[in-house]
C-alpha angles and dihedrals in degrees: 000000000000119000091201105087119242110239112227110197115205116194123208136224123311091024141070138216091280087072086075094054096108093045091047091053091050093051095043090054086062092049093250111149112239136188122183107185126185114268110222093215091206102118143332098255097042095042092048090049089053093050090047091051091052091049093047091055093056116097111236133003122340133204113205116213117191128190118201109317086010087072090065089051096051089048088063100030092047092082086076107121100242095047107108102174146010128220119193117201113191083325149143115257104193130197119230109278093019128118131211090247092051094050093045091047092066091067138045110285119255122236088258093077096063093043102057120122118209125224132168131230131191121260116199110253095358147072118293113274128222126250130177140216131178115265105258095233090054096042097090096052096037102041112016113017093150096048121095112267095240091054092045091056089057093046090050092051093047099043116135118225125239122222106250091224089069090077092064102041115104127228113255093204142011107219092185087076090072104018128064115252141198128195138198115204116205099213095198096044114147095178098057118023104247087228088064090052092045095048093050093046094048092047089052091051089238125170099249133212119182122202116203115220093013118142127211088270090064093138088061099040100038108022095155094059091046091049090048091060091047090050088054089054092047092052092047093052101037 
């Protein structure tokens, strides 16, 4: 059984596991085991259960890294026994019993909120449910202002929608109460108000790094700095 934790990278809404490519390459160069599974983006409880099941099937210790909505998932899934640390990357760190909408509602809304496009998707045996993406023309400024334009166009076209119901579901646990945590604040984030990231990280007692000029897509634009924080967590928990 390895004593170096496996890093499990959890992407957020409007992205996929490829958004971690630069971070994955950085960690693999150091021989750190990495898994970046697909996040279903269907709801807080079900997505967190999926992340927890992936973590539980890994031999040895695991560090959960959550970007954006993925932060809410690792907050819940982090109670899994072999999880030894949590890393929040431009992410939501919820309290038990709190929803994304509730946490966001304490602070001025980001430009993301007025630039969401609604879609529907089928639900077996029921009415169609609502999911959201970011309007393509707003995607560069809202999500990835520090990413080259040609890359941003691809990210906008490939974004994965989030079930709208996820904003209202409440967290069933707050793993940061019992597990050490680290947080990266993207200071120029237009998708999540940086104040939301900062408040959650401080409340969790996280070790905080703040990157000036960093957009929400900080894992794409500044993978080395993101990987550096994850390496710090790996060293601290090895």
